[in-house]
Amino acid sequence: MINTERSLKWALVALLMVGMMVLSGTAGAADLKLGLLPRLNATEMTEMFSPLADYLSKETGEKVSLVIPKDFDAFKTLIASGQVDMGFANPLVYVQLKKNDVSLEALGLASEKSGTKFRGIIIARKDSGIEKVQDLKGKKLIFVEQDSAAGHIFQMLTLSKAGLDVKKDFTKLPFAKKHTNVAMAVFNKAADAGGIREDDLEKMKEVVDLAQIKVIAYTDYYPNWPLFSTKKMSKTSAEKVKAALMKLKPNSPEAQKAAGPAKITGFAPVADKDYDLLRQAARVAGAL
């Protein structure tokens, strides 16, 4: 009788240990970290992307938590060191990271109000005498930032394709830091022309008289922000996240609920080769 009780006791202990191991393994697997490029402060980013994290958690069965680093460099470190399973960044940051880590895989392409692609423009005053890109030779140009995709990178390839040497055929003024500052510099004649994102031009009507501004050139279209997996993420988890993103068809009720707060209308399929033109532009601009 005593041996039977002892056997039963040890059987229960073994069962409990197995149960704890299973739970422990499940808890470890069910924790995916999504790193966000911090283009806004942490509070705003959390409010914007928490619904998407909740949606991905529900769809994949794995808890998805947000990681918001202090700046762009910290984000790049998170990705490169494998501290997060996924990343969401502007296309330039993505190709820069991909150059050093081929294991990164784009899972979904963010769609915004303007669609899944965007482009930049080059603007000048209507009374500047500048009519085409070639007229910018010898002029003073201003851009947003060294790594600004639609406020510098895209324009460099456009200028190069037009036959200008981007290193010596015009004067590049100090970066303006903001798209608004570029428009103001052109309007106030501090610069002859400038590069901004096309979508941002209409927003400038609050600070400059757009009736005095004209578009000299449009850049090529480039794919939007990708959500991508890192070397830390398993293939199984990556496939589940990818399938969940593809369910968020642009402008669908599901996408509006999960991604709307982040100003994203949904997600579309994407392949790494879609960013090859951006790579070309980044090399011309010295950003890759």
Short mmCIF file of C-alpha atoms in Angstrom, two decimals:
data_model
loop_
_atom_site.label_atom_id
_atom_site.label_comp_id
_atom_site.label_asym_id
_atom_site.label_seq_id
_atom_site.Cartn_x
_atom_site.Cartn_y
_atom_site.Cartn_z
CA MET A 1 0.00 0.00 0.00
CA ILE A 2 2.84 2.30 0.95
CA ASN A 3 4.67 1.53 -2.30
CA THR A 4 1.51 2.26 -4.29
CA GLU A 5 1.07 5.63 -2.60
CA ARG A 6 4.74 6.43 -3.13
CA SER A 7 4.50 5.53 -6.82
CA LEU A 8 1.41 7.67 -7.19
CA LYS A 9 3.15 10.56 -5.47
CA TRP A 10 6.16 10.39 -7.79
CA ALA A 11 3.91 10.08 -10.81
CA LEU A 12 2.12 13.27 -9.79
CA VAL A 13 5.44 15.05 -9.24
CA ALA A 14 6.67 13.95 -12.68
CA LEU A 15 3.41 15.12 -14.26
CA LEU A 16 3.74 18.50 -12.54
CA MET A 17 7.32 18.91 -13.74
CA VAL A 18 6.37 18.08 -17.31
CA GLY A 19 3.52 20.58 -17.10
CA MET A 20 5.84 23.29 -15.84
CA MET A 21 8.30 22.57 -18.66
CA VAL A 22 5.55 22.84 -21.26
CA LEU A 23 4.27 26.08 -19.78
CA SER A 24 7.78 27.45 -19.59
CA GLY A 25 8.46 26.57 -23.21
CA THR A 26 5.16 28.10 -24.31
CA ALA A 27 5.78 31.33 -22.41
CA GLY A 28 9.21 31.67 -23.98
CA ALA A 29 7.90 31.10 -27.48
CA ALA A 30 4.87 33.34 -27.10
CA ASP A 31 6.78 36.58 -26.76
CA LEU A 32 7.55 38.45 -29.97
CA LYS A 33 9.12 41.89 -29.81
CA LEU A 34 8.34 44.49 -32.48
CA GLY A 35 10.88 47.31 -32.68
CA LEU A 36 9.61 50.62 -34.03
CA LEU A 37 11.69 53.34 -35.65
CA PRO A 38 11.04 56.26 -33.24
CA ARG A 39 9.91 59.02 -35.61
CA LEU A 40 7.69 60.33 -32.77
CA ASN A 41 7.96 60.15 -28.98
CA ALA A 42 7.41 56.86 -27.15
CA THR A 43 3.96 57.78 -25.86
CA GLU A 44 2.65 58.63 -29.32
CA MET A 45 4.23 55.56 -30.88
CA THR A 46 2.70 53.31 -28.23
CA GLU A 47 -0.76 54.75 -28.76
CA MET A 48 -0.44 54.41 -32.52
CA PHE A 49 0.87 50.84 -32.69
CA SER A 50 -0.65 49.07 -29.67
CA PRO A 51 -3.79 48.07 -31.67
CA LEU A 52 -1.57 46.46 -34.32
CA ALA A 53 0.41 44.59 -31.65
CA ASP A 54 -2.86 43.36 -30.11
CA TYR A 55 -4.11 42.23 -33.51
CA LEU A 56 -0.89 40.33 -34.28
CA SER A 57 -0.99 38.71 -30.83
CA LYS A 58 -4.52 37.45 -31.44
CA GLU A 59 -3.86 36.25 -34.99
CA THR A 60 -0.56 34.48 -34.29
CA GLY A 61 -1.26 33.19 -30.79
CA GLU A 62 2.05 34.73 -29.70
CA LYS A 63 2.21 37.77 -27.46
CA VAL A 64 3.56 40.74 -29.42
CA SER A 65 5.07 43.59 -27.42
CA LEU A 66 6.37 46.95 -28.66
CA VAL A 67 9.96 48.12 -28.23
CA ILE A 68 10.54 51.83 -28.85
CA PRO A 69 14.21 52.90 -28.67
CA LYS A 70 15.33 56.44 -27.96
CA ASP A 71 16.59 57.26 -31.45
CA PHE A 72 17.37 55.91 -34.94
CA ASP A 73 20.84 54.65 -33.95
CA ALA A 74 19.39 52.74 -30.99
CA PHE A 75 16.82 51.18 -33.33
CA LYS A 76 19.56 50.01 -35.69
CA THR A 77 21.41 48.48 -32.74
CA LEU A 78 18.27 46.60 -31.65
CA ILE A 79 17.91 45.06 -35.09
CA ALA A 80 21.59 44.32 -35.68
CA SER A 81 22.03 42.65 -32.28
CA GLY A 82 18.88 40.54 -32.61
CA GLN A 83 17.17 41.99 -29.55
CA VAL A 84 13.80 42.14 -31.33
CA ASP A 85 11.97 39.69 -33.59
CA MET A 86 10.55 42.27 -35.98
CA GLY A 87 11.17 45.82 -37.07
CA PHE A 88 9.14 48.58 -38.70
CA ALA A 89 11.16 51.31 -40.36
CA ASN A 90 11.36 53.68 -43.28
CA PRO A 91 12.65 52.07 -46.48
CA LEU A 92 16.08 53.69 -46.32
CA VAL A 93 16.78 52.37 -42.82
CA TYR A 94 15.57 48.96 -43.96
CA VAL A 95 18.00 48.76 -46.92
CA GLN A 96 20.84 50.07 -44.76
CA LEU A 97 20.21 47.30 -42.22
CA LYS A 98 19.67 44.68 -44.92
CA LYS A 99 23.07 45.49 -46.41
CA ASN A 100 24.73 44.23 -43.22
CA ASP A 101 22.26 41.45 -42.38
CA VAL A 102 20.83 39.46 -45.27
CA SER A 103 18.62 37.48 -42.87
CA LEU A 104 16.15 40.39 -42.62
CA GLU A 105 12.95 39.58 -44.50
CA ALA A 106 10.24 42.06 -45.48
CA LEU A 107 6.89 40.60 -44.39
CA GLY A 108 4.45 43.34 -45.33
CA LEU A 109 4.38 46.72 -47.05
CA ALA A 110 2.54 49.49 -45.22
CA SER A 111 -0.15 51.31 -47.16
CA GLU A 112 -1.00 54.90 -46.30
CA LYS A 113 -3.62 57.32 -47.57
CA SER A 114 -1.48 57.89 -50.66
CA GLY A 115 -1.00 54.15 -51.25
CA THR A 116 1.93 51.74 -50.92
CA LYS A 117 4.39 54.00 -52.75
CA PHE A 118 5.53 57.59 -52.36
CA ARG A 119 7.85 60.03 -54.09
CA GLY A 120 9.63 63.31 -53.64
CA ILE A 121 9.53 66.58 -55.53
CA ILE A 122 11.89 69.46 -56.26
CA ILE A 123 10.29 72.87 -55.78
CA ALA A 124 11.29 76.42 -56.71
CA ARG A 125 9.65 79.83 -56.78
CA LYS A 126 7.61 80.62 -59.87
CA ASP A 127 9.65 83.77 -60.40
CA SER A 128 13.00 81.94 -60.09
CA GLY A 129 13.50 81.41 -63.83
CA ILE A 130 14.03 77.70 -63.15
CA GLU A 131 11.94 75.59 -65.52
CA LYS A 132 13.61 72.18 -65.55
CA VAL A 133 16.09 70.08 -63.59
CA GLN A 134 19.02 71.06 -65.81
CA ASP A 135 18.43 74.70 -64.82
CA LEU A 136 19.54 73.80 -61.28
CA LYS A 137 23.18 73.69 -62.33
CA GLY A 138 25.09 76.30 -60.36
CA LYS A 139 22.10 76.93 -58.04
CA LYS A 140 21.70 76.64 -54.25
CA LEU A 141 19.65 73.62 -53.23
CA ILE A 142 18.31 72.66 -49.81
CA PHE A 143 17.11 69.30 -48.50
CA VAL A 144 15.63 67.89 -45.30
CA GLU A 145 18.29 65.55 -43.92
CA GLN A 146 21.10 63.28 -45.13
CA ASP A 147 19.00 60.13 -44.65
CA SER A 148 15.62 61.66 -45.56
CA ALA A 149 14.21 59.34 -48.25
CA ALA A 150 11.75 61.71 -49.95
CA GLY A 151 13.52 64.86 -48.83
CA HIS A 152 17.01 64.09 -50.17
CA ILE A 153 17.75 60.53 -51.30
CA PHE A 154 15.09 60.32 -54.02
CA GLN A 155 16.04 63.74 -55.41
CA MET A 156 19.73 62.82 -55.72
CA LEU A 157 18.95 60.04 -58.20
CA THR A 158 16.57 62.32 -60.14
CA LEU A 159 19.28 64.97 -60.43
CA SER A 160 21.85 62.37 -61.45
CA LYS A 161 19.55 60.92 -64.13
CA ALA A 162 19.12 64.45 -65.51
CA GLY A 163 22.85 64.63 -66.11
CA LEU A 164 23.92 66.67 -63.10
CA ASP A 165 26.95 65.76 -61.00
CA VAL A 166 25.44 65.73 -57.50
CA LYS A 167 28.84 66.43 -55.95
CA LYS A 168 29.80 69.56 -57.85
CA ASP A 169 27.10 70.92 -60.21
CA PHE A 170 25.17 72.75 -57.48
CA THR A 171 25.65 74.04 -53.95
CA LYS A 172 24.02 71.94 -51.28
CA LEU A 173 23.01 74.14 -48.35
CA PRO A 174 23.00 72.86 -44.74
CA PHE A 175 20.15 70.41 -44.15
CA ALA A 176 16.92 72.09 -43.05
CA LYS A 177 15.88 69.22 -40.70
CA LYS A 178 12.18 69.59 -41.56
CA HIS A 179 10.19 69.59 -44.80
CA THR A 180 8.54 72.84 -43.71
CA ASN A 181 11.92 74.53 -43.36
CA VAL A 182 12.82 73.54 -46.92
CA ALA A 183 9.66 75.15 -48.28
CA MET A 184 10.26 78.31 -46.25
CA ALA A 185 13.86 78.57 -47.48
CA VAL A 186 12.71 78.36 -51.10
CA PHE A 187 9.84 80.79 -50.57
CA ASN A 188 12.11 83.31 -48.80
CA LYS A 189 14.75 82.94 -51.55
CA ALA A 190 17.38 81.61 -49.15
CA ALA A 191 17.57 78.64 -51.55
CA ASP A 192 16.89 78.46 -55.28
CA ALA A 193 15.21 75.07 -55.00
CA GLY A 194 14.55 72.33 -52.49
CA GLY A 195 13.48 68.73 -52.07
CA ILE A 196 10.51 67.56 -50.03
CA ARG A 197 8.03 64.67 -49.95
CA GLU A 198 5.22 65.18 -52.46
CA ASP A 199 2.52 64.51 -49.85
CA ASP A 200 3.88 67.31 -47.67
CA LEU A 201 3.53 70.15 -50.19
CA GLU A 202 -0.14 70.80 -49.45
CA LYS A 203 0.68 70.98 -45.73
CA MET A 204 2.94 73.97 -46.43
CA LYS A 205 0.01 76.28 -47.19
CA GLU A 206 -0.01 77.30 -43.54
CA VAL A 207 3.52 78.71 -43.70
CA VAL A 208 4.10 79.75 -47.33
CA ASP A 209 2.04 81.07 -50.23
CA LEU A 210 1.83 78.03 -52.49
CA ALA A 211 0.71 80.25 -55.36
CA GLN A 212 4.36 81.37 -55.52
CA ILE A 213 5.73 77.81 -55.58
CA LYS A 214 6.05 75.39 -58.50
CA VAL A 215 7.20 71.79 -58.87
CA ILE A 216 10.29 71.48 -61.07
CA ALA A 217 10.50 67.70 -60.99
CA TYR A 218 8.95 64.57 -59.55
CA THR A 219 11.16 61.69 -58.45
CA ASP A 220 10.45 58.03 -59.17
CA TYR A 221 7.98 56.26 -56.90
CA TYR A 222 9.46 54.10 -54.14
CA PRO A 223 7.86 51.46 -51.88
CA ASN A 224 6.67 52.51 -48.45
CA TRP A 225 7.73 51.35 -44.97
CA PRO A 226 8.18 47.57 -44.55
CA LEU A 227 7.50 45.47 -41.46
CA PHE A 228 10.30 42.89 -41.45
CA SER A 229 11.58 39.92 -39.48
CA THR A 230 15.06 39.72 -37.93
CA LYS A 231 17.49 36.86 -37.34
CA LYS A 232 15.91 36.34 -33.90
CA MET A 233 12.54 35.36 -35.36
CA SER A 234 11.69 31.78 -36.27
CA LYS A 235 10.44 30.94 -39.75
CA THR A 236 7.18 29.68 -38.27
CA SER A 237 6.50 32.93 -36.41
CA ALA A 238 7.49 34.99 -39.46
CA GLU A 239 5.00 33.12 -41.64
CA LYS A 240 2.23 33.62 -39.09
CA VAL A 241 2.88 37.35 -38.87
CA LYS A 242 3.06 37.64 -42.65
CA ALA A 243 -0.29 35.86 -43.02
CA ALA A 244 -1.83 38.14 -40.39
CA LEU A 245 -0.58 41.27 -42.16
CA MET A 246 -1.96 40.09 -45.50
CA LYS A 247 -5.41 39.86 -43.89
CA LEU A 248 -5.28 43.62 -43.32
CA LYS A 249 -6.33 44.62 -46.81
CA PRO A 250 -5.89 48.37 -47.43
CA ASN A 251 -8.95 50.38 -46.35
CA SER A 252 -10.77 47.34 -44.95
CA PRO A 253 -12.61 47.61 -41.59
CA GLU A 254 -10.10 45.16 -40.05
CA ALA A 255 -7.16 47.27 -41.18
CA GLN A 256 -8.77 50.47 -39.95
CA LYS A 257 -9.20 48.98 -36.48
CA ALA A 258 -5.74 47.42 -36.19
CA ALA A 259 -3.58 49.87 -38.14
CA GLY A 260 -5.67 53.03 -38.50
CA PRO A 261 -4.33 54.65 -35.30
CA ALA A 262 -0.83 54.39 -36.81
CA LYS A 263 -2.02 56.23 -39.96
CA ILE A 264 -1.70 52.98 -41.92
CA THR A 265 -4.58 51.89 -44.15
CA GLY A 266 -3.41 48.28 -44.39
CA PHE A 267 -0.62 46.04 -45.68
CA ALA A 268 0.31 44.64 -49.09
CA PRO A 269 2.76 41.98 -50.34
CA VAL A 270 6.38 43.05 -50.66
CA ALA A 271 9.69 41.58 -51.86
CA ASP A 272 13.19 42.76 -51.08
CA LYS A 273 13.90 43.42 -54.77
CA ASP A 274 11.19 46.10 -54.67
CA TYR A 275 13.76 48.29 -52.89
CA ASP A 276 16.50 47.98 -55.53
CA LEU A 277 15.77 51.41 -57.05
CA LEU A 278 16.01 52.93 -53.58
CA ARG A 279 19.38 51.25 -53.14
CA GLN A 280 20.53 52.91 -56.34
CA ALA A 281 19.35 56.31 -55.11
CA ALA A 282 20.97 55.79 -51.71
CA ARG A 283 24.32 54.98 -53.30
CA VAL A 284 24.16 58.14 -55.41
CA ALA A 285 23.43 60.16 -52.26
CA GLY A 286 26.21 58.43 -50.31
CA ALA A 287 23.76 56.89 -47.85
CA LEU A 288 24.48 53.25 -48.64
#
